[in-house]
Short mmCIF file of C-alpha atoms and ligand atoms in Angstrom, two decimals:
data_model
loop_
_atom_site.label_atom_id
_atom_site.label_comp_id
_atom_site.label_asym_id
_atom_site.label_seq_id
_atom_site.Cartn_x
_atom_site.Cartn_y
_atom_site.Cartn_z
CA MET A 18 80.39 -21.43 -21.44
CA PRO A 19 82.83 -23.74 -19.61
CA GLU A 20 81.15 -26.39 -17.53
CA ARG A 21 80.79 -25.77 -13.79
CA GLN A 22 83.37 -27.63 -11.67
CA ARG A 23 81.87 -30.58 -9.75
CA ALA A 24 82.76 -32.55 -6.66
CA THR A 25 81.06 -35.50 -5.03
CA VAL A 26 80.71 -36.22 -1.34
CA VAL A 27 79.39 -39.59 -0.20
CA LEU A 28 78.26 -40.06 3.35
CA HIS A 29 77.14 -43.33 4.85
CA PRO A 30 75.85 -43.78 8.41
CA ASP A 31 78.04 -46.82 9.05
CA PHE A 32 81.31 -45.27 7.91
CA ARG A 33 82.58 -43.38 10.92
CA ILE A 34 85.89 -41.87 11.93
CA GLY A 35 85.10 -41.61 15.61
CA ALA A 36 83.35 -39.54 18.26
CA VAL A 37 84.12 -35.83 18.25
CA ASP A 38 85.66 -34.99 21.63
CA ARG A 39 84.32 -31.59 22.66
CA ARG A 40 87.84 -30.64 23.75
CA MET A 41 88.64 -30.26 20.04
CA PHE A 42 87.15 -26.78 20.35
CA GLY A 43 89.66 -25.44 22.82
CA SER A 44 91.56 -22.18 22.80
CA PHE A 45 94.56 -20.70 24.53
CA VAL A 46 95.25 -17.80 26.90
CA GLU A 47 98.92 -16.98 27.40
CA HIS A 48 100.52 -14.22 29.43
CA ILE A 49 101.52 -12.39 26.27
CA GLY A 50 100.85 -8.80 25.27
CA ARG A 51 97.21 -7.97 26.02
CA ALA A 52 95.78 -11.50 26.11
CA VAL A 53 95.29 -11.33 29.87
CA TYR A 54 95.71 -7.67 30.89
CA THR A 55 93.14 -5.46 29.10
CA GLY A 56 91.97 -8.61 27.31
CA LEU A 57 90.46 -11.19 29.64
CA TYR A 58 91.09 -9.07 32.73
CA GLU A 59 90.66 -5.33 33.17
CA PRO A 60 89.40 -4.37 36.63
CA GLY A 61 88.57 -0.77 35.66
CA HIS A 62 86.55 -1.71 32.59
CA ALA A 63 82.87 -0.78 32.46
CA THR A 64 81.90 -4.45 32.04
CA ALA A 65 84.32 -5.86 34.65
CA ASP A 66 82.84 -8.34 37.11
CA GLU A 67 83.66 -8.34 40.82
CA HIS A 68 86.82 -10.33 40.04
CA GLY A 69 88.08 -7.81 37.48
CA PHE A 70 87.34 -9.96 34.41
CA ARG A 71 85.65 -8.34 31.43
CA ARG A 72 82.11 -9.57 30.95
CA ASP A 73 82.04 -8.47 27.31
CA VAL A 74 84.98 -10.83 26.64
CA ALA A 75 83.37 -13.63 28.65
CA ASP A 76 80.18 -13.21 26.60
CA LEU A 77 82.14 -13.48 23.34
CA THR A 78 84.03 -16.48 24.70
CA ARG A 79 80.71 -18.20 25.33
CA GLU A 80 79.50 -17.30 21.84
CA LEU A 81 82.76 -18.64 20.40
CA GLY A 82 81.88 -21.96 22.03
CA VAL A 83 85.30 -22.61 23.50
CA THR A 84 85.28 -25.80 25.59
CA THR A 85 88.85 -25.91 26.92
CA VAL A 86 91.42 -23.19 27.53
CA ARG A 87 95.17 -23.79 27.77
CA TYR A 88 97.08 -21.59 30.25
CA PRO A 89 99.49 -19.82 31.08
CA GLY A 90 101.63 -20.45 27.95
CA GLY A 91 103.08 -20.86 25.44
CA ASN A 92 106.60 -19.58 25.58
CA PHE A 93 105.70 -17.72 28.78
CA VAL A 94 105.38 -20.91 30.80
CA SER A 95 109.04 -21.84 30.31
CA ASN A 96 110.24 -19.10 32.69
CA CYS A 97 107.26 -18.88 34.97
CA VAL A 98 107.43 -19.53 38.73
CA TRP A 99 103.83 -20.44 39.51
CA GLU A 100 104.25 -20.02 43.28
CA ASP A 101 104.96 -16.30 42.73
CA GLY A 102 101.57 -15.90 41.05
CA VAL A 103 99.38 -17.16 43.92
CA GLY A 104 98.43 -15.70 47.29
CA PRO A 105 97.60 -12.09 48.19
CA ARG A 106 97.89 -9.92 45.10
CA GLU A 107 99.49 -7.00 46.91
CA GLU A 108 102.40 -9.26 47.89
CA ARG A 109 103.05 -10.55 44.37
CA GLU A 110 106.06 -9.04 42.64
CA PRO A 111 106.30 -8.11 38.98
CA PHE A 112 108.97 -10.02 37.06
CA ILE A 113 110.56 -9.97 33.63
CA ASP A 114 108.99 -12.52 31.34
CA LEU A 115 111.94 -13.56 29.20
CA ALA A 116 109.86 -15.08 26.41
CA TRP A 117 108.18 -11.87 25.32
CA ARG A 118 110.47 -9.45 27.25
CA THR A 119 107.61 -7.89 29.14
CA ILE A 120 107.23 -6.89 32.78
CA GLU A 121 104.57 -9.30 34.06
CA PRO A 122 102.50 -7.53 36.75
CA ASN A 123 101.56 -10.89 38.32
CA GLN A 124 97.99 -9.91 39.17
CA VAL A 125 96.43 -12.88 37.38
CA GLY A 126 97.76 -16.32 38.27
CA THR A 127 96.62 -19.90 38.70
CA ASP A 128 93.69 -19.20 41.06
CA GLU A 129 92.31 -16.24 39.13
CA PHE A 130 92.45 -18.14 35.84
CA LEU A 131 91.02 -21.40 37.17
CA GLN A 132 88.16 -19.61 38.91
CA TRP A 133 87.37 -17.65 35.73
CA ALA A 134 87.32 -20.91 33.74
CA GLU A 135 85.05 -22.51 36.32
CA ARG A 136 82.63 -19.57 36.25
CA GLU A 137 82.52 -19.78 32.45
CA GLY A 138 82.06 -23.57 32.37
CA ILE A 139 85.37 -24.05 30.53
CA GLU A 140 87.69 -26.99 31.15
CA PRO A 141 91.17 -25.67 31.99
CA MET A 142 94.33 -27.14 30.53
CA MET A 143 97.44 -26.23 32.51
CA ALA A 144 101.05 -26.24 31.40
CA VAL A 145 104.02 -26.78 33.73
CA ASN A 146 107.42 -25.15 33.30
CA LEU A 147 109.98 -27.68 32.09
CA GLY A 148 112.26 -24.94 30.75
CA THR A 149 113.76 -23.38 33.87
CA ARG A 150 112.14 -25.74 36.40
CA GLY A 151 111.59 -29.43 36.91
CA VAL A 152 109.94 -32.39 38.60
CA ALA A 153 109.25 -30.92 42.04
CA ALA A 154 107.65 -27.68 40.87
CA ALA A 155 105.46 -29.58 38.39
CA ALA A 156 104.25 -32.09 40.99
CA ALA A 157 103.65 -29.25 43.48
CA LEU A 158 101.43 -27.40 41.00
CA VAL A 159 99.30 -30.52 40.45
CA GLU A 160 98.95 -30.82 44.22
CA TYR A 161 98.10 -27.13 44.55
CA CYS A 162 95.35 -27.48 41.94
CA ASN A 163 93.98 -30.94 42.63
CA GLY A 164 95.04 -32.00 46.15
CA GLU A 165 92.70 -32.57 49.08
CA ALA A 166 93.33 -30.79 52.41
CA GLY A 167 96.13 -32.16 54.56
CA SER A 168 99.30 -31.65 52.53
CA LYS A 169 101.54 -28.64 51.98
CA TRP A 170 100.54 -27.34 48.53
CA ALA A 171 96.86 -28.22 48.80
CA ASP A 172 96.77 -26.44 52.14
CA MET A 173 98.40 -23.42 50.55
CA ARG A 174 95.53 -23.29 48.04
CA ILE A 175 93.04 -23.51 50.87
CA ALA A 176 94.88 -20.74 52.76
CA ASN A 177 94.61 -18.67 49.56
CA GLY A 178 90.84 -18.97 49.78
CA ARG A 179 89.99 -21.98 47.66
CA GLU A 180 88.79 -25.00 49.62
CA LYS A 181 87.66 -27.33 46.83
CA PRO A 182 90.28 -28.85 44.51
CA TYR A 183 90.00 -27.56 40.95
CA GLY A 184 90.29 -31.04 39.45
CA VAL A 185 92.39 -29.95 36.45
CA ARG A 186 92.51 -32.97 34.17
CA LEU A 187 94.70 -31.89 31.23
CA TRP A 188 98.38 -31.04 31.74
CA CYS A 189 101.06 -30.02 29.24
CA LEU A 190 104.61 -31.14 30.07
CA GLY A 191 106.22 -27.84 29.10
CA ASN A 192 105.90 -25.97 25.84
CA GLU A 193 107.76 -26.24 22.52
CA MET A 194 110.90 -27.56 24.14
CA ASP A 195 112.33 -28.30 20.66
CA GLY A 196 112.38 -24.58 19.79
CA PRO A 197 115.74 -22.76 20.14
CA TRP A 198 113.74 -19.68 21.21
CA GLN A 199 112.35 -21.55 24.22
CA ILE A 200 113.78 -20.55 27.60
CA GLY A 201 115.48 -23.72 28.81
CA HIS A 202 115.37 -25.30 25.31
CA LYS A 203 116.43 -28.95 25.36
CA ASP A 204 117.35 -31.69 22.96
CA ALA A 205 114.93 -34.59 22.59
CA HIS A 206 116.83 -36.86 25.01
CA GLU A 207 117.09 -34.21 27.74
CA TYR A 208 113.44 -33.28 27.35
CA GLY A 209 112.19 -36.86 27.03
CA ARG A 210 113.88 -37.90 30.28
CA LEU A 211 112.65 -34.84 32.16
CA ALA A 212 109.09 -35.13 30.81
CA ALA A 213 108.93 -38.81 31.80
CA GLU A 214 110.08 -38.07 35.36
CA ALA A 215 107.91 -34.97 35.78
CA GLY A 216 104.93 -36.83 34.35
CA LYS A 217 105.51 -39.80 36.65
CA ALA A 218 105.59 -37.53 39.71
CA MET A 219 102.52 -35.59 38.57
CA LYS A 220 100.52 -38.80 38.12
CA LEU A 221 101.67 -39.98 41.55
CA VAL A 222 100.05 -36.83 42.97
CA ASP A 223 96.89 -37.32 40.91
CA PRO A 224 96.54 -40.53 38.86
CA GLY A 225 93.43 -39.12 37.18
CA ILE A 226 95.25 -36.51 35.08
CA GLU A 227 96.05 -36.70 31.35
CA LEU A 228 99.50 -35.67 30.17
CA VAL A 229 100.65 -34.05 26.95
CA ALA A 230 104.29 -34.43 25.87
CA CYS A 231 105.72 -31.68 23.68
CA GLY A 232 105.88 -32.57 20.02
CA SER A 233 107.42 -30.34 17.37
CA SER A 234 106.77 -26.60 17.18
CA SER A 235 106.00 -27.03 13.50
CA MET A 236 106.46 -29.59 10.74
CA GLN A 237 109.30 -27.38 9.41
CA MET A 238 111.53 -27.91 12.46
CA THR A 239 114.69 -29.71 11.37
CA THR A 240 114.22 -32.14 14.25
CA PHE A 241 110.61 -32.99 13.25
CA GLY A 242 109.98 -36.72 13.36
CA SER A 243 113.09 -37.71 15.24
CA TRP A 244 111.94 -35.40 18.07
CA GLU A 245 108.60 -37.20 18.41
CA ARG A 246 110.22 -40.64 18.14
CA THR A 247 112.86 -39.90 20.79
CA VAL A 248 110.51 -38.09 23.19
CA LEU A 249 107.94 -40.89 22.98
CA SER A 250 110.63 -43.51 23.48
CA TYR A 251 111.04 -42.05 26.99
CA THR A 252 107.44 -41.06 27.72
CA TYR A 253 105.23 -43.59 25.90
CA ASP A 254 103.95 -45.33 29.02
CA ILE A 255 103.50 -42.11 31.01
CA VAL A 256 101.80 -39.66 28.64
CA ASP A 257 98.43 -39.76 26.93
CA HIS A 258 98.94 -37.25 24.13
CA ILE A 259 101.70 -35.67 22.06
CA SER A 260 101.31 -32.02 21.12
CA MET A 261 101.26 -30.50 17.65
CA HIS A 262 101.60 -26.80 16.82
CA ALA A 263 101.03 -25.26 13.40
CA TYR A 264 100.54 -21.75 12.09
CA TYR A 265 99.73 -20.89 8.49
CA GLU A 266 99.93 -17.62 6.62
CA ASP A 267 99.28 -16.04 3.25
CA ARG A 268 102.84 -15.64 1.93
CA ASP A 269 103.47 -13.27 -0.95
CA GLY A 270 99.85 -13.41 -2.04
CA ASP A 271 100.06 -17.14 -2.94
CA ARG A 272 96.36 -17.75 -2.28
CA ALA A 273 96.35 -21.31 -3.63
CA SER A 274 99.00 -22.42 -1.14
CA PHE A 275 97.36 -20.52 1.70
CA LEU A 276 93.94 -21.98 0.92
CA GLY A 277 95.59 -25.42 0.80
CA SER A 278 96.86 -25.09 4.41
CA GLY A 279 94.34 -27.66 5.64
CA THR A 280 96.00 -30.31 3.47
CA ALA A 281 99.38 -29.45 5.00
CA MET A 282 97.81 -29.83 8.45
CA ASP A 283 96.31 -33.15 7.39
CA ARG A 284 99.72 -34.50 6.32
CA PHE A 285 101.33 -33.19 9.51
CA ILE A 286 98.76 -35.09 11.63
CA GLU A 287 99.25 -38.29 9.63
CA ARG A 288 103.03 -38.09 10.03
CA VAL A 289 102.82 -37.60 13.80
CA VAL A 290 100.29 -40.44 14.12
CA ALA A 291 102.59 -42.70 12.04
CA THR A 292 105.59 -41.81 14.22
CA ALA A 293 103.70 -42.38 17.48
CA ASP A 294 102.30 -45.67 16.21
CA ALA A 295 105.77 -46.80 15.10
CA VAL A 296 107.08 -46.24 18.65
CA GLY A 297 104.07 -48.14 20.02
CA ALA A 298 104.48 -50.99 17.54
CA GLN A 299 108.14 -51.44 18.41
CA ARG A 300 107.17 -51.63 22.08
CA ARG A 301 104.41 -54.14 21.23
CA SER A 302 102.10 -51.75 23.05
CA ASP A 303 98.31 -51.74 22.70
CA LYS A 304 98.23 -48.16 23.96
CA ARG A 305 97.58 -45.48 21.35
CA ILE A 306 98.98 -42.03 21.84
CA THR A 307 96.56 -39.32 20.73
CA ILE A 308 97.20 -35.75 19.68
CA SER A 309 96.72 -32.52 21.51
CA PHE A 310 96.85 -29.98 18.67
CA ASP A 311 97.23 -27.30 21.28
CA GLU A 312 98.31 -24.43 19.07
CA TRP A 313 96.87 -23.89 15.60
CA ASN A 314 95.81 -20.82 13.68
CA VAL A 315 96.63 -18.37 10.93
CA TRP A 316 99.56 -16.26 12.14
CA TYR A 317 101.55 -13.76 10.10
CA LEU A 318 104.54 -15.07 11.97
CA GLU A 319 107.26 -14.62 9.42
CA SER A 320 107.02 -10.86 9.53
CA ARG A 321 106.76 -10.58 13.32
CA PHE A 322 108.56 -13.28 15.31
CA ALA A 323 112.29 -13.70 15.35
CA GLY A 324 112.84 -14.69 18.98
CA GLY A 325 112.53 -12.72 22.20
CA GLU A 326 116.01 -11.20 21.89
CA ASN A 327 114.69 -8.98 19.11
CA LEU A 328 111.94 -7.52 21.26
CA PRO A 329 112.39 -4.34 23.35
CA LEU A 330 111.68 -4.75 27.06
CA GLN A 331 108.12 -3.49 27.54
CA ARG A 332 105.60 -3.00 30.35
CA ASP A 333 101.91 -2.23 30.81
CA ALA A 334 100.42 -4.91 28.54
CA PRO A 335 102.01 -3.96 25.21
CA ARG A 336 100.45 -4.81 21.85
CA VAL A 337 102.18 -8.06 20.85
CA ILE A 338 101.29 -10.15 17.75
CA GLU A 339 97.86 -8.52 17.41
CA ASP A 340 97.26 -9.89 13.93
CA VAL A 341 94.30 -8.40 12.08
CA TYR A 342 92.44 -11.04 10.10
CA SER A 343 90.62 -10.98 6.79
CA ALA A 344 87.69 -13.11 5.67
CA LEU A 345 90.23 -15.13 3.63
CA ASP A 346 91.94 -15.98 6.94
CA GLY A 347 88.49 -16.98 8.24
CA VAL A 348 87.95 -19.38 5.33
CA VAL A 349 91.34 -21.00 6.07
CA VAL A 350 90.47 -21.31 9.77
CA GLY A 351 87.22 -23.04 8.75
CA ASP A 352 89.19 -25.40 6.50
CA LEU A 353 91.69 -26.21 9.28
CA LEU A 354 88.69 -27.18 11.42
CA VAL A 355 87.52 -29.51 8.62
CA THR A 356 90.90 -31.26 8.90
CA LEU A 357 90.64 -31.55 12.68
CA VAL A 358 87.11 -33.01 12.54
CA ASN A 359 88.33 -35.52 9.95
CA HIS A 360 90.90 -36.72 12.50
CA ALA A 361 88.45 -37.03 15.38
CA ASP A 362 89.76 -40.54 16.15
CA ARG A 363 93.28 -39.27 16.90
CA VAL A 364 92.81 -35.60 17.86
CA PRO A 365 90.72 -35.35 21.02
CA VAL A 366 92.17 -31.98 22.06
CA ALA A 367 92.90 -28.87 19.98
CA CYS A 368 93.37 -25.21 20.88
CA LEU A 369 92.91 -22.25 18.58
CA ALA A 370 95.92 -20.08 19.46
CA GLN A 371 95.05 -17.74 20.90
CA MET A 372 91.75 -16.41 22.28
CA VAL A 373 92.03 -12.70 23.08
CA ASN A 374 94.10 -9.97 21.36
CA ALA A 375 97.22 -12.01 20.51
CA ILE A 376 96.51 -13.81 17.18
CA ALA A 377 92.95 -14.07 18.38
CA PRO A 378 89.34 -14.25 17.24
CA ILE A 379 88.35 -11.82 20.03
CA MET A 380 89.84 -8.32 20.15
CA THR A 381 89.48 -5.60 22.74
CA GLU A 382 90.41 -2.00 23.34
CA PRO A 383 91.40 -0.95 26.87
CA GLU A 384 88.40 0.91 28.34
CA GLY A 385 86.72 0.23 24.99
CA PRO A 386 84.76 -2.39 23.09
CA ALA A 387 85.36 -6.07 22.41
CA TRP A 388 84.69 -7.48 18.94
CA ARG A 389 84.89 -10.52 16.68
CA GLN A 390 87.54 -10.97 13.99
CA PRO A 391 86.45 -12.82 10.80
CA THR A 392 88.13 -16.00 12.10
CA PHE A 393 85.61 -16.03 14.96
CA TYR A 394 82.66 -17.19 12.84
CA PRO A 395 83.84 -20.52 11.39
CA PHE A 396 85.17 -21.53 14.80
CA ALA A 397 81.93 -20.64 16.61
CA GLU A 398 79.77 -22.37 14.03
CA THR A 399 81.89 -25.55 13.93
CA ALA A 400 82.08 -25.72 17.73
CA ARG A 401 78.30 -25.35 17.90
CA LEU A 402 77.41 -27.86 15.18
CA ALA A 403 80.11 -30.57 15.22
CA ARG A 404 78.62 -33.08 17.62
CA GLY A 405 78.33 -36.83 17.83
CA VAL A 406 80.48 -38.83 15.43
CA ALA A 407 82.60 -37.63 12.54
CA LEU A 408 81.51 -39.52 9.42
CA ASP A 409 84.14 -41.01 7.13
CA LEU A 410 83.25 -39.21 3.91
CA ARG A 411 84.40 -40.10 0.43
CA VAL A 412 85.22 -36.85 -1.34
CA GLN A 413 86.12 -36.61 -5.01
CA ALA A 414 87.19 -33.20 -6.18
CA PRO A 415 89.46 -31.63 -8.77
CA SER A 416 92.88 -30.71 -7.45
CA VAL A 417 95.38 -27.94 -7.98
CA THR A 418 99.17 -27.97 -7.69
CA THR A 419 100.37 -25.42 -5.15
CA ALA A 420 103.87 -24.04 -4.67
CA LEU A 421 104.01 -24.92 -0.96
CA HIS A 422 102.04 -28.15 -0.61
CA GLY A 423 102.03 -29.81 -4.05
CA ALA A 424 98.64 -31.20 -5.11
CA VAL A 425 95.71 -30.25 -2.89
CA PRO A 426 92.00 -30.93 -3.44
CA LEU A 427 89.88 -27.93 -4.36
CA VAL A 428 86.99 -29.06 -2.17
CA THR A 429 87.25 -30.35 1.38
CA ALA A 430 84.44 -31.65 3.54
CA ALA A 431 83.66 -33.00 6.99
CA ALA A 432 80.39 -34.18 8.50
CA THR A 433 79.18 -35.03 11.96
CA TRP A 434 76.07 -36.95 12.93
CA ASP A 435 74.66 -36.74 16.44
CA ASP A 436 72.66 -39.90 16.06
CA VAL A 437 70.37 -41.27 18.71
CA ASP A 438 70.67 -45.08 18.87
CA GLY A 439 72.29 -45.05 15.44
CA THR A 440 69.04 -44.15 13.73
CA ASP A 441 68.49 -40.43 13.47
CA GLY A 442 69.81 -37.12 14.70
CA ALA A 443 71.38 -33.78 13.86
CA LEU A 444 73.65 -33.69 10.82
CA ALA A 445 76.28 -31.02 10.22
CA LEU A 446 78.26 -30.62 7.02
CA PHE A 447 81.31 -28.43 6.61
CA LEU A 448 82.41 -27.67 3.05
CA VAL A 449 85.24 -25.56 1.68
CA ASN A 450 85.72 -24.45 -1.89
CA ARG A 451 89.36 -23.47 -2.30
CA SER A 452 89.03 -22.58 -5.99
CA GLY A 453 88.28 -19.19 -7.49
CA GLU A 454 85.24 -20.63 -9.33
CA PRO A 455 81.92 -21.92 -8.00
CA VAL A 456 81.72 -25.70 -7.51
CA ASP A 457 78.62 -27.91 -7.54
CA VAL A 458 78.86 -30.57 -4.85
CA ASP A 459 76.74 -33.67 -5.31
CA LEU A 460 76.07 -35.08 -1.92
CA THR A 461 74.99 -38.71 -1.98
CA HIS A 462 73.82 -40.47 1.12
CA PRO A 463 72.82 -44.08 0.60
CA GLY A 464 70.74 -45.44 3.46
CA LEU A 465 70.05 -41.99 4.89
CA ARG A 466 67.23 -39.51 4.55
CA VAL A 467 68.86 -36.12 4.75
CA GLU A 468 67.08 -32.86 5.33
CA LEU A 469 69.23 -29.76 5.43
CA THR A 470 67.50 -26.85 7.09
CA GLY A 471 69.99 -24.03 6.64
CA GLY A 472 73.52 -22.88 7.13
CA VAL A 473 76.16 -20.20 7.19
CA GLN A 474 78.66 -19.18 4.53
CA LEU A 475 81.86 -17.15 4.74
CA LEU A 476 83.35 -15.77 1.52
CA ALA A 477 87.04 -14.91 1.25
CA ASP A 478 87.76 -11.26 0.56
CA HIS A 479 90.54 -9.59 -1.44
CA GLU A 480 91.03 -6.54 0.76
CA PRO A 481 93.84 -6.11 3.24
CA ALA A 482 92.47 -6.42 6.77
CA VAL A 483 92.17 -3.14 8.67
CA GLU A 484 92.37 -2.87 12.45
CA GLY A 485 89.32 -2.06 14.56
CA PRO A 486 85.73 -3.04 15.23
CA GLU A 487 84.23 -0.96 12.40
CA HIS A 488 86.23 -2.72 9.71
CA ALA A 489 85.61 -6.15 11.28
CA ALA A 490 81.86 -5.44 11.24
CA LYS A 491 82.04 -4.34 7.58
CA VAL A 492 83.86 -7.56 6.63
CA ALA A 493 81.22 -9.65 8.43
CA ALA A 494 78.41 -7.78 6.68
CA ALA A 495 80.03 -8.28 3.27
CA CYS A 496 81.33 -11.86 3.61
CA LEU A 497 79.18 -13.71 6.14
CA SER A 498 75.66 -14.80 5.30
CA THR A 499 72.95 -17.09 6.52
CA LEU A 500 71.84 -19.70 4.01
CA GLY A 501 68.35 -21.04 3.44
CA ALA A 502 67.63 -24.75 3.17
CA PRO A 503 69.21 -26.47 0.14
CA PRO A 504 66.81 -28.86 -1.66
CA ALA A 505 65.95 -31.88 0.49
CA GLY A 506 67.54 -35.18 -0.50
CA THR A 507 65.72 -38.41 0.20
CA GLY A 508 66.68 -42.02 0.34
CA ASP A 509 69.54 -42.98 -1.90
CA GLY A 510 69.09 -39.71 -3.73
CA SER A 511 71.50 -36.89 -3.71
CA THR A 512 71.46 -33.29 -2.67
CA THR A 513 73.33 -30.72 -4.74
CA VAL A 514 74.92 -27.76 -3.07
CA THR A 515 76.69 -24.98 -4.95
CA LEU A 516 79.73 -23.60 -3.18
CA ALA A 517 80.73 -20.01 -3.87
CA PRO A 518 84.35 -19.34 -4.93
CA GLU A 519 86.85 -19.37 -2.03
CA SER A 520 84.25 -20.04 0.61
CA TRP A 521 83.60 -21.96 3.78
CA THR A 522 80.08 -23.31 4.37
CA ALA A 523 78.42 -25.03 7.31
CA LEU A 524 75.06 -26.72 6.71
CA HIS A 525 72.86 -28.21 9.36
CA GLY A 526 69.82 -30.44 9.38
CA THR A 527 68.87 -33.99 10.22
CA ALA A 528 69.70 -37.43 8.91
CA SER A 529 67.76 -40.61 9.60
CA ARG A 530 68.18 -44.17 8.46
CA ILE A 531 65.67 -45.33 5.90
O1 KHP B 14 107.68 -21.53 13.89
N1 KHP B 14 108.10 -20.64 14.67
O2 KHP B 14 109.02 -19.89 14.34
C1 KHP B 14 107.48 -20.46 15.91
C2 KHP B 14 107.97 -19.50 16.76
C3 KHP B 14 107.35 -19.32 17.98
C4 KHP B 14 106.29 -20.08 18.35
O3 KHP B 14 105.78 -19.88 19.61
C5 KHP B 14 104.55 -20.43 19.97
O4 KHP B 14 103.54 -19.56 19.54
C6 KHP B 14 103.35 -18.61 20.53
C7 KHP B 14 102.08 -17.84 20.27
O5 KHP B 14 100.94 -18.64 20.37
C8 KHP B 14 103.40 -19.43 21.79
O6 KHP B 14 103.76 -18.72 22.93
C9 KHP B 14 104.45 -20.45 21.49
O7 KHP B 14 104.17 -21.69 22.07
C10 KHP B 14 105.80 -21.04 17.51
C11 KHP B 14 106.40 -21.25 16.25
#
């Protein structure tokens, strides 16, 4: 019998990447398809609250553990006139959203979203339109959201029924302005100048806000790298973060490449960090730009998206990019989260794109149920368990050469320790086996007593995903399981954990210094 594959993971309490910012577990609600209408919001639904928002979706959002939600786009934001979406609903006019070629009914806008987020205890992240609009509209929206009584836009908010400022801290300076599909697409110089001026004005309205400059829409953009360098050369002193967007998919059944997506994400992050740091170094700046990975997910994009001009004009919340996910997609989502946790020092903000119906972990039917896709579980579990500091693990694992990403390790791992006074606290371990064979992982932890009390495992499936709550429930029953406690490891000893083929595992317990 061939010997079982092995990997080793070393964790040490003094080797730390950095604190995990809770905003890493953000998501995204765009005015696209049924994300808002019949997703988040459906006044006639049996579970609707007095504001028209679905309680079943809010309950799943809470279970998902989302900390931050980005709004209102996405491509949508680049042709959105925010002033038309506030005030009495009966006076708001529908308009054509050019990004997704849909008639936007304009019944949910800034106030409705921000009040929903507040009720749900979620930190909002707003985007301003730098596609068809500019400095004044961006500064006015900050004032509308965050201003105290006594000036025009703040008083408009108060007249619309909201006295207290919302205190929105996170702001995106447009969306994917490097993408030719973007309404008001710009080159890096045009965008960099505009973002710097809009950002300056926005911070003059509220100096407490954090700003995100648009990075590249993907690492495959031909302008990748030079875009970040040029944009940051204009905005370095104004912005706090640069955005990253990445979507991965199973292409032509190449499972090895798909399962290696987390390594591609890892390299993407390191390249953006290197580019940002090079701009900072040249400026002799001590400031470090961090990353807002504000769109990431599995998205079967190649088959669906070819720019808005290919979409028919639709109305009444059409079904747009409602990808149906498999447990394999769930394992990849779990692995992408491993990459994010391992970059906790440079990625304080990240958003799973999106949250409801459009490429989303939560699905709904109009007048019907809401349910979890397989991608829901690794996100919820990681958001729940990844607290405290990310530990700087040493992982040794066999590797495989993939068609898309070259060599990738077959085992990936991340760990967080919520230590109290640096002595003891909750430990969480996230492990992915990308190979088709089981792997024994020897976990060594010098200086730490580790006791793992249980966990959750998601196994990849081989079936095509089928739409609907019944199939999603069947996949969860077949692929998701609760694990008992692996054998306790003490002192300098090691704990061995066997990972099932093509699986994602989260283990939890405690770790204390000896
Ligand atoms: O790589 N692409 O071809 C590509 C195309 C569109 C695209 O759009 C982004 O993804 C959309 C869905 O989340 C958001 O509205 C937008 O910001 C993101 C990437």
